[in-house]
CSV table of C-alpha atoms and ligand atoms in Angstrom, one decimal:
chain,number,residue,atom,x,y,z
A,1,MET,CA,0.0,0.0,0.0
A,2,HIS,CA,1.3,3.5,-0.9
A,3,LYS,CA,1.0,6.3,1.7
A,4,ILE,CA,-1.5,9.1,1.2
A,5,LEU,CA,0.3,12.3,1.8
A,6,LYS,CA,-1.8,15.0,3.5
A,7,ASN,CA,0.0,18.3,2.8
A,8,VAL,CA,-0.3,21.6,4.5
A,9,ASP,CA,-3.3,23.4,3.0
A,10,LYS,CA,-1.7,26.8,2.4
A,11,VAL,CA,1.9,28.2,2.5
A,12,VAL,CA,3.2,31.7,2.5
A,13,PHE,CA,6.9,32.2,2.1
A,14,GLY,CA,8.9,35.4,2.2
A,15,ARG,CA,10.7,37.9,4.4
A,16,GLY,CA,8.2,40.0,6.4
A,17,SER,CA,5.3,37.7,5.6
A,18,PHE,CA,4.5,37.3,9.3
A,19,SER,CA,2.8,40.8,9.0
A,20,GLN,CA,0.0,39.0,6.9
A,21,LEU,CA,-1.0,36.8,9.8
A,22,ASP,CA,-3.9,39.0,11.0
A,23,GLU,CA,-5.4,39.2,7.5
A,24,ILE,CA,-4.9,35.4,6.9
A,25,ILE,CA,-6.8,34.3,10.0
A,26,GLU,CA,-9.6,36.9,9.7
A,27,GLU,CA,-12.0,34.7,7.7
A,28,LYS,CA,-11.8,32.0,10.4
A,29,ARG,CA,-12.8,34.2,13.3
A,30,ALA,CA,-16.5,33.4,12.8
A,31,ASP,CA,-15.9,29.7,13.6
A,32,HIS,CA,-16.7,28.1,17.0
A,33,ASP,CA,-16.6,30.5,19.9
A,34,HIS,CA,-15.1,33.5,18.0
A,35,PHE,CA,-11.7,33.8,19.5
A,36,MET,CA,-8.2,32.8,18.5
A,37,VAL,CA,-5.5,31.2,20.6
A,38,PHE,CA,-1.9,32.2,20.0
A,39,LEU,CA,0.7,29.8,21.4
A,40,VAL,CA,4.0,31.7,21.4
A,41,ASP,CA,7.4,30.3,22.6
A,42,LYS,CA,8.2,31.8,26.0
A,43,PHE,CA,11.5,32.9,24.6
A,44,PHE,CA,9.7,35.7,22.9
A,45,GLU,CA,8.0,37.1,26.0
A,46,GLY,CA,8.9,40.8,26.3
A,47,LYS,CA,10.7,40.7,22.9
A,48,PRO,CA,9.7,42.7,19.8
A,49,LEU,CA,8.1,39.7,18.1
A,50,ALA,CA,5.5,39.3,20.9
A,51,ASP,CA,4.3,42.9,20.2
A,52,LYS,CA,3.7,42.0,16.6
A,53,VAL,CA,1.4,39.1,17.3
A,54,PRO,CA,-2.1,40.3,16.1
A,55,VAL,CA,-3.9,39.5,19.4
A,56,ARG,CA,-7.4,41.0,19.6
A,57,PRO,CA,-9.2,41.7,23.0
A,58,GLU,CA,-11.3,38.4,22.7
A,59,ASP,CA,-8.2,36.3,21.9
A,60,VAL,CA,-6.0,34.3,24.2
A,61,LEU,CA,-2.2,34.6,24.2
A,62,ILE,CA,-0.2,31.8,25.9
A,63,PHE,CA,3.5,31.8,26.2
A,64,VAL,CA,4.6,28.2,26.1
A,65,ASP,CA,7.6,27.0,28.0
A,66,VAL,CA,9.6,24.6,26.0
A,67,ASP,CA,13.0,25.6,27.2
A,68,ASP,CA,14.3,22.5,29.0
A,69,HIS,CA,12.1,19.7,27.8
A,70,GLU,CA,10.4,18.2,24.8
A,71,PRO,CA,6.6,18.9,24.5
A,72,THR,CA,4.5,16.7,26.7
A,73,THR,CA,1.0,15.4,26.5
A,74,GLN,CA,0.4,17.0,29.9
A,75,GLN,CA,1.3,20.4,28.4
A,76,VAL,CA,-1.1,19.9,25.5
A,77,ASP,CA,-3.9,18.7,27.8
A,78,GLU,CA,-3.5,21.7,30.1
A,79,ILE,CA,-3.7,24.2,27.3
A,80,ARG,CA,-6.9,22.6,26.0
A,81,ASP,CA,-8.5,22.2,29.4
A,82,ASN,CA,-7.7,25.8,30.5
A,83,VAL,CA,-8.8,27.5,27.3
A,84,LYS,CA,-12.0,25.3,27.0
A,85,LYS,CA,-13.0,26.1,30.6
A,86,GLU,CA,-12.4,29.8,30.3
A,87,LYS,CA,-13.7,30.6,26.8
A,88,GLY,CA,-14.8,27.5,24.9
A,89,ILE,CA,-13.6,26.2,21.6
A,90,PRO,CA,-11.3,28.6,19.7
A,91,SER,CA,-11.9,29.6,16.1
A,92,GLY,CA,-8.3,28.7,15.4
A,93,LEU,CA,-4.9,28.2,17.0
A,94,ILE,CA,-1.7,29.8,15.9
A,95,GLY,CA,1.6,28.3,17.0
A,96,ILE,CA,4.6,30.7,16.9
A,97,GLY,CA,8.0,29.1,17.8
A,98,GLY,CA,10.3,26.2,17.1
A,99,GLY,CA,9.5,22.6,16.4
A,100,SER,CA,8.2,22.0,20.0
A,101,VAL,CA,5.7,24.8,19.7
A,102,MET,CA,4.7,23.5,16.2
A,103,ASP,CA,4.1,20.1,17.7
A,104,ILE,CA,2.1,21.5,20.7
A,105,ALA,CA,0.0,23.6,18.3
A,106,LYS,CA,-0.8,20.6,16.1
A,107,ALA,CA,-1.6,18.4,19.0
A,108,ALA,CA,-3.7,21.0,20.8
A,109,SER,CA,-5.7,21.7,17.6
A,110,LEU,CA,-6.8,18.1,17.6
A,111,MET,CA,-7.5,17.9,21.3
A,112,PHE,CA,-10.1,20.7,21.3
A,113,THR,CA,-12.5,18.3,19.5
A,114,ASN,CA,-11.4,15.0,20.9
A,115,GLU,CA,-12.2,13.9,24.5
A,116,GLY,CA,-9.7,12.8,27.1
A,117,SER,CA,-5.9,13.1,27.4
A,118,SER,CA,-3.8,13.5,24.3
A,119,SER,CA,-1.8,10.5,25.5
A,120,LEU,CA,-4.7,8.3,24.4
A,121,TYR,CA,-4.1,9.3,20.8
A,122,GLN,CA,-0.4,8.8,20.5
A,123,GLY,CA,-0.2,6.6,17.4
A,124,LEU,CA,-1.6,6.4,13.9
A,125,ASN,CA,-5.2,7.4,13.1
A,126,LEU,CA,-6.4,7.2,16.7
A,127,ILE,CA,-8.0,10.7,16.5
A,128,LYS,CA,-11.7,10.5,16.0
A,129,ASN,CA,-12.8,14.0,15.0
A,130,PRO,CA,-11.2,16.7,12.8
A,131,GLY,CA,-9.4,19.3,14.9
A,132,ILE,CA,-9.7,23.1,14.7
A,133,TYR,CA,-8.1,25.4,12.2
A,134,HIS,CA,-4.4,25.8,13.0
A,135,VAL,CA,-1.5,27.9,11.7
A,136,GLY,CA,2.2,27.3,12.1
A,137,VAL,CA,4.8,30.1,12.2
A,138,PRO,CA,8.2,28.6,12.6
A,139,THR,CA,10.9,30.7,14.3
A,140,ILE,CA,13.6,28.1,14.1
A,141,SER,CA,14.2,25.9,11.0
A,142,GLY,CA,15.1,22.3,10.7
A,143,THR,CA,12.6,20.1,12.4
A,144,GLY,CA,10.2,20.0,9.5
A,145,ALA,CA,7.4,20.1,12.1
A,146,GLU,CA,5.8,22.9,10.0
A,147,VAL,CA,5.0,20.3,7.3
A,148,SER,CA,5.1,16.9,9.0
A,149,THR,CA,2.0,14.9,9.4
A,150,THR,CA,2.6,14.1,13.0
A,151,ALA,CA,2.6,16.0,16.3
A,152,VAL,CA,5.4,14.5,18.3
A,153,VAL,CA,4.8,14.6,22.1
A,154,THR,CA,6.1,12.8,25.1
A,155,GLY,CA,3.6,11.0,27.2
A,156,PRO,CA,3.8,9.1,30.5
A,157,GLU,CA,4.7,5.9,28.6
A,158,LYS,CA,6.2,6.9,25.3
A,159,LYS,CA,7.5,9.6,22.9
A,160,LEU,CA,5.2,9.2,19.9
A,161,GLY,CA,3.3,11.4,17.6
A,162,LEU,CA,-0.4,12.0,17.1
A,163,LYS,CA,-0.7,11.2,13.5
A,164,CYS,CA,-3.8,11.5,11.3
A,165,GLU,CA,-5.0,13.4,8.3
A,166,TRP,CA,-6.0,16.4,10.4
A,167,THR,CA,-2.6,16.8,12.1
A,168,PRO,CA,-0.9,19.0,9.4
A,169,PHE,CA,-1.4,22.7,9.6
A,170,ASN,CA,-4.1,24.4,7.5
A,171,GLN,CA,-1.6,27.3,6.9
A,172,ILE,CA,2.0,27.9,7.5
A,173,ILE,CA,3.8,31.3,7.3
A,174,LEU,CA,7.5,30.9,6.4
A,175,ASP,CA,9.1,34.3,7.2
A,176,SER,CA,12.9,33.8,7.3
A,177,GLU,CA,13.3,37.1,9.2
A,178,LEU,CA,12.0,35.3,12.2
A,179,ILE,CA,14.9,32.9,12.3
A,180,SER,CA,17.7,35.4,12.1
A,181,ASP,CA,18.4,35.6,15.8
A,182,VAL,CA,18.5,31.9,16.6
A,183,PRO,CA,21.5,31.2,18.9
A,184,LYS,CA,24.3,29.5,17.0
A,185,ASN,CA,24.2,26.1,18.7
A,186,GLN,CA,20.5,25.8,18.3
A,187,TRP,CA,20.7,27.0,14.7
A,188,PHE,CA,23.2,24.2,14.1
A,189,TYR,CA,21.5,21.4,16.0
A,190,THR,CA,18.1,22.1,14.5
A,191,GLY,CA,19.5,22.6,11.0
A,192,MET,CA,21.2,19.2,11.3
A,193,ASP,CA,17.8,17.7,12.1
A,194,THR,CA,17.0,18.5,8.4
A,195,TYR,CA,20.2,17.1,7.1
A,196,ILE,CA,19.7,13.9,9.1
A,197,HIS,CA,16.0,13.7,7.9
A,198,CYS,CA,17.2,13.6,4.3
A,199,ILE,CA,20.1,11.2,4.8
A,200,GLU,CA,17.8,8.8,6.7
A,201,SER,CA,14.9,9.3,4.3
A,202,GLU,CA,17.2,8.4,1.4
A,203,THR,CA,18.7,5.4,3.1
A,204,GLY,CA,16.2,2.7,3.6
A,205,MET,CA,13.5,0.5,2.2
A,206,TYR,CA,10.8,3.2,2.0
A,207,LYS,CA,12.8,5.6,-0.1
A,208,ASN,CA,11.3,6.5,-3.4
A,209,THR,CA,11.6,9.0,-6.2
A,210,PHE,CA,9.2,11.5,-4.6
A,211,SER,CA,11.0,11.5,-1.2
A,212,THR,CA,14.4,11.5,-2.7
A,213,ALA,CA,13.7,14.5,-4.9
A,214,TYR,CA,12.7,16.5,-1.9
A,215,GLY,CA,15.6,15.1,0.1
A,216,ASP,CA,18.2,16.0,-2.6
A,217,ALA,CA,16.9,19.5,-3.0
A,218,SER,CA,16.9,19.9,0.8
A,219,LEU,CA,20.5,18.5,1.1
A,220,ALA,CA,21.8,20.9,-1.6
A,221,LEU,CA,20.3,23.8,0.4
A,222,CYS,CA,21.8,22.4,3.7
A,223,ARG,CA,25.2,22.2,2.1
A,224,ASP,CA,25.0,25.9,1.1
A,225,VAL,CA,24.0,26.8,4.6
A,226,PHE,CA,26.4,24.7,6.6
A,227,LYS,CA,29.4,24.1,4.3
A,228,GLY,CA,31.6,26.1,2.1
A,229,GLU,CA,32.7,29.8,1.9
A,230,ASN,CA,29.2,31.4,2.1
A,231,CYS,CA,27.9,29.2,4.9
A,232,GLY,CA,26.7,30.6,8.2
A,233,GLN,CA,23.8,32.6,9.5
A,234,THR,CA,23.1,35.1,6.7
A,235,PRO,CA,19.7,36.4,5.4
A,236,GLU,CA,20.2,34.4,2.2
A,237,ASN,CA,21.0,31.2,4.2
A,238,ASP,CA,18.1,31.8,6.5
A,239,ASP,CA,15.8,31.7,3.4
A,240,LYS,CA,17.5,28.5,2.3
A,241,LEU,CA,17.3,26.8,5.6
A,242,MET,CA,13.7,27.6,5.9
A,243,VAL,CA,13.0,25.9,2.5
A,244,ALA,CA,15.4,23.1,3.3
A,245,SER,CA,13.5,22.3,6.5
A,246,MET,CA,10.2,22.2,4.7
A,247,MET,CA,11.5,20.0,1.9
A,248,GLY,CA,13.3,17.7,4.4
A,249,GLY,CA,10.0,17.4,6.3
A,250,LEU,CA,8.2,16.4,3.1
A,251,SER,CA,11.0,13.9,2.2
A,252,LEU,CA,10.8,12.1,5.5
A,253,THR,CA,7.0,12.2,5.5
A,254,TYR,CA,6.9,10.3,2.2
A,255,SER,CA,9.7,7.9,3.3
A,256,GLU,CA,10.8,7.4,6.9
A,257,VAL,CA,13.5,8.3,9.4
A,258,GLY,CA,15.9,5.7,10.6
A,259,VAL,CA,18.5,4.6,13.2
A,260,CYS,CA,19.5,8.1,14.3
A,261,HIS,CA,15.9,9.2,15.1
A,262,ALA,CA,15.2,5.9,16.9
A,263,LEU,CA,18.2,6.5,19.2
A,264,SER,CA,17.4,10.1,19.5
A,265,TYR,CA,13.8,9.4,20.8
A,266,GLY,CA,15.3,7.2,23.5
A,267,LEU,CA,17.7,10.0,24.5
A,268,SER,CA,14.9,12.5,24.7
A,269,PHE,CA,12.6,10.3,26.6
A,270,VAL,CA,15.1,9.3,29.3
A,271,PHE,CA,17.2,12.4,29.6
A,272,GLY,CA,15.0,15.1,28.1
A,273,TYR,CA,17.5,16.0,25.4
A,274,ARG,CA,16.1,18.4,22.8
A,275,HIS,CA,15.5,16.7,19.5
A,276,GLY,CA,18.2,18.5,17.5
A,277,ILE,CA,21.0,17.9,19.8
A,278,ALA,CA,19.9,14.3,20.6
A,279,ASN,CA,20.1,13.6,16.8
A,280,CYS,CA,23.6,15.1,16.6
A,281,LEU,CA,24.8,13.1,19.6
A,282,ALA,CA,23.6,9.9,18.0
A,283,PHE,CA,24.5,10.6,14.4
A,284,ASN,CA,28.1,11.3,15.3
A,285,HIS,CA,28.5,7.6,16.1
A,286,LEU,CA,26.6,6.0,13.2
A,287,GLU,CA,29.2,5.6,10.6
A,288,ASP,CA,28.3,1.9,10.3
A,289,TYR,CA,24.9,2.9,9.1
A,290,TYR,CA,25.3,6.2,7.3
A,291,GLY,CA,29.0,6.2,6.3
A,292,GLU,CA,30.0,9.2,4.3
A,293,ALA,CA,27.2,11.3,5.6
A,294,VAL,CA,28.6,11.0,9.1
A,295,GLN,CA,32.0,12.2,7.8
A,296,GLU,CA,30.3,15.1,6.2
A,297,PHE,CA,28.4,15.8,9.4
A,298,LYS,CA,31.6,15.8,11.4
A,299,GLY,CA,33.1,18.3,8.9
A,300,MET,CA,30.2,20.6,9.5
A,301,VAL,CA,30.5,20.2,13.3
A,302,ALA,CA,34.2,21.2,13.0
A,303,GLN,CA,33.6,24.1,10.6
A,304,HIS,CA,31.2,25.7,13.0
A,305,LYS,CA,33.2,24.9,16.1
A,306,ILE,CA,30.4,23.1,17.7
A,307,GLU,CA,31.4,21.3,20.9
A,308,LEU,CA,29.4,18.1,20.9
A,309,PRO,CA,29.2,16.6,24.5
A,310,LYS,CA,31.3,13.5,24.7
A,311,ASN,CA,31.6,10.4,26.9
A,312,LEU,CA,28.0,10.7,28.1
A,313,ALA,CA,27.6,7.0,28.5
A,314,ASP,CA,30.2,7.0,31.3
A,315,SER,CA,27.7,8.4,33.7
A,316,TRP,CA,24.7,6.4,32.5
A,317,THR,CA,23.4,3.5,34.6
A,318,GLU,CA,22.6,0.1,33.0
A,319,GLU,CA,19.0,0.8,33.8
A,320,GLN,CA,19.0,4.1,31.9
A,321,ILE,CA,20.7,2.5,28.9
A,322,THR,CA,18.1,-0.4,28.9
A,323,GLN,CA,15.2,2.1,29.2
A,324,MET,CA,16.5,4.1,26.2
A,325,ALA,CA,17.1,1.0,24.2
A,326,GLU,CA,13.5,-0.2,24.9
A,327,VAL,CA,12.1,3.2,23.7
A,328,ALA,CA,14.2,2.9,20.5
A,329,TYR,CA,13.5,-0.8,19.9
A,330,ASN,CA,9.7,-0.1,19.9
A,331,LEU,CA,10.0,2.3,17.0
A,332,ASP,CA,9.4,-0.6,14.6
A,333,HIS,CA,8.7,1.6,11.5
A,334,MET,CA,12.1,3.3,11.8
A,335,TRP,CA,14.1,0.1,12.1
A,336,LYS,CA,12.1,-1.5,9.3
A,337,HIS,CA,12.9,1.4,7.0
A,338,ALA,CA,16.6,1.4,8.0
A,339,LEU,CA,17.3,-2.4,8.1
A,340,GLY,CA,14.5,-4.1,6.3
A,341,LEU,CA,11.4,-6.1,7.2
A,342,ASP,CA,13.6,-8.7,9.0
A,343,TRP,CA,15.2,-6.1,11.2
A,344,LYS,CA,14.6,-8.1,14.3
A,345,GLU,CA,16.9,-10.8,12.9
A,346,LYS,CA,19.7,-8.2,12.4
A,347,LEU,CA,19.4,-6.2,15.5
A,348,THR,CA,18.6,-6.9,19.2
A,349,LEU,CA,18.0,-4.9,22.3
A,350,ASP,CA,21.7,-5.5,23.1
A,351,THR,CA,22.8,-4.1,19.8
A,352,ILE,CA,20.9,-0.9,20.6
A,353,LYS,CA,22.4,-0.7,24.1
A,354,ASP,CA,25.9,-1.0,22.5
A,355,LEU,CA,25.0,1.9,20.2
A,356,TYR,CA,24.1,4.0,23.2
A,357,ARG,CA,27.3,3.0,24.9
A,358,ARG,CA,29.2,4.7,22.1
A,359,LEU,CA,27.9,8.1,23.0
B,401,LIG,FE1,13.8,15.0,13.3
């Protein structure tokens, strides 16, 4: 069976396009209980961007704290419960921030119309009713969360996305001016998420012409941004990274991620590492699986003088390593893509534990 790709409905791309947000959401204001909810990364509280958010008196503005952990089902449930109790069902929800805010916005948009905790819906097609109108405005590029068909959240039992045809945004606004001030480390780690999406998407059994075309285009842009004489954080490269992130997201959506993402999910679940750095920590040791791409990655790490933490496994307990390995092992779809349908014959829980011990 071939996948049915549900794309984002509408895309605006261009420097300064964030100023069109008010006009874009206007036509939706008549829906449900006639107010909008803006979920904005707490990082922007008190900063100029917060003043530019087109909040009207009836609207709700929530600064979301995603500073030291990955988005949780509890966070999503609280946003839904509080807003619903105070004001009812919003006409729409606008997420402004990095990948974590994108994921929270996508998940919350579904939870306004589905009963119970979001942890009940972690998986494929478990959502029963279409969510509310939702808009994504990325302020960091690389996760592909602006276009991906899943809202990745960490619940009490697992880190797994809410994935259904209503998850993708109805509208995204890609304004590369918004990513110009991303701190260098975050810029690098999150950008590498895109690079790794494409490498993994193009290396495995689900790869196909569609996903590879997006992957190749995204990789070419990533190389402009992170390699060579014109690399670095420039306005032109911000444009490129924003498009690379989107294309990398489409590439992985129509193929699959692999070994690095499986290990990364374990790292985030047990130690709370943010997705971008967790990927980099794992990818750095995956030459057996991704060969030359790992060499290229190391070159980019060196070029940008990124200090990747080392010898982490020295301080991990056997119990923590086992827990991470179990989280990773359960990501059947990623291993299947990377190693084939018979992946369980090629890899055991102990192999995964050994991979973690390399870190
Ligand atoms: Fe990723």
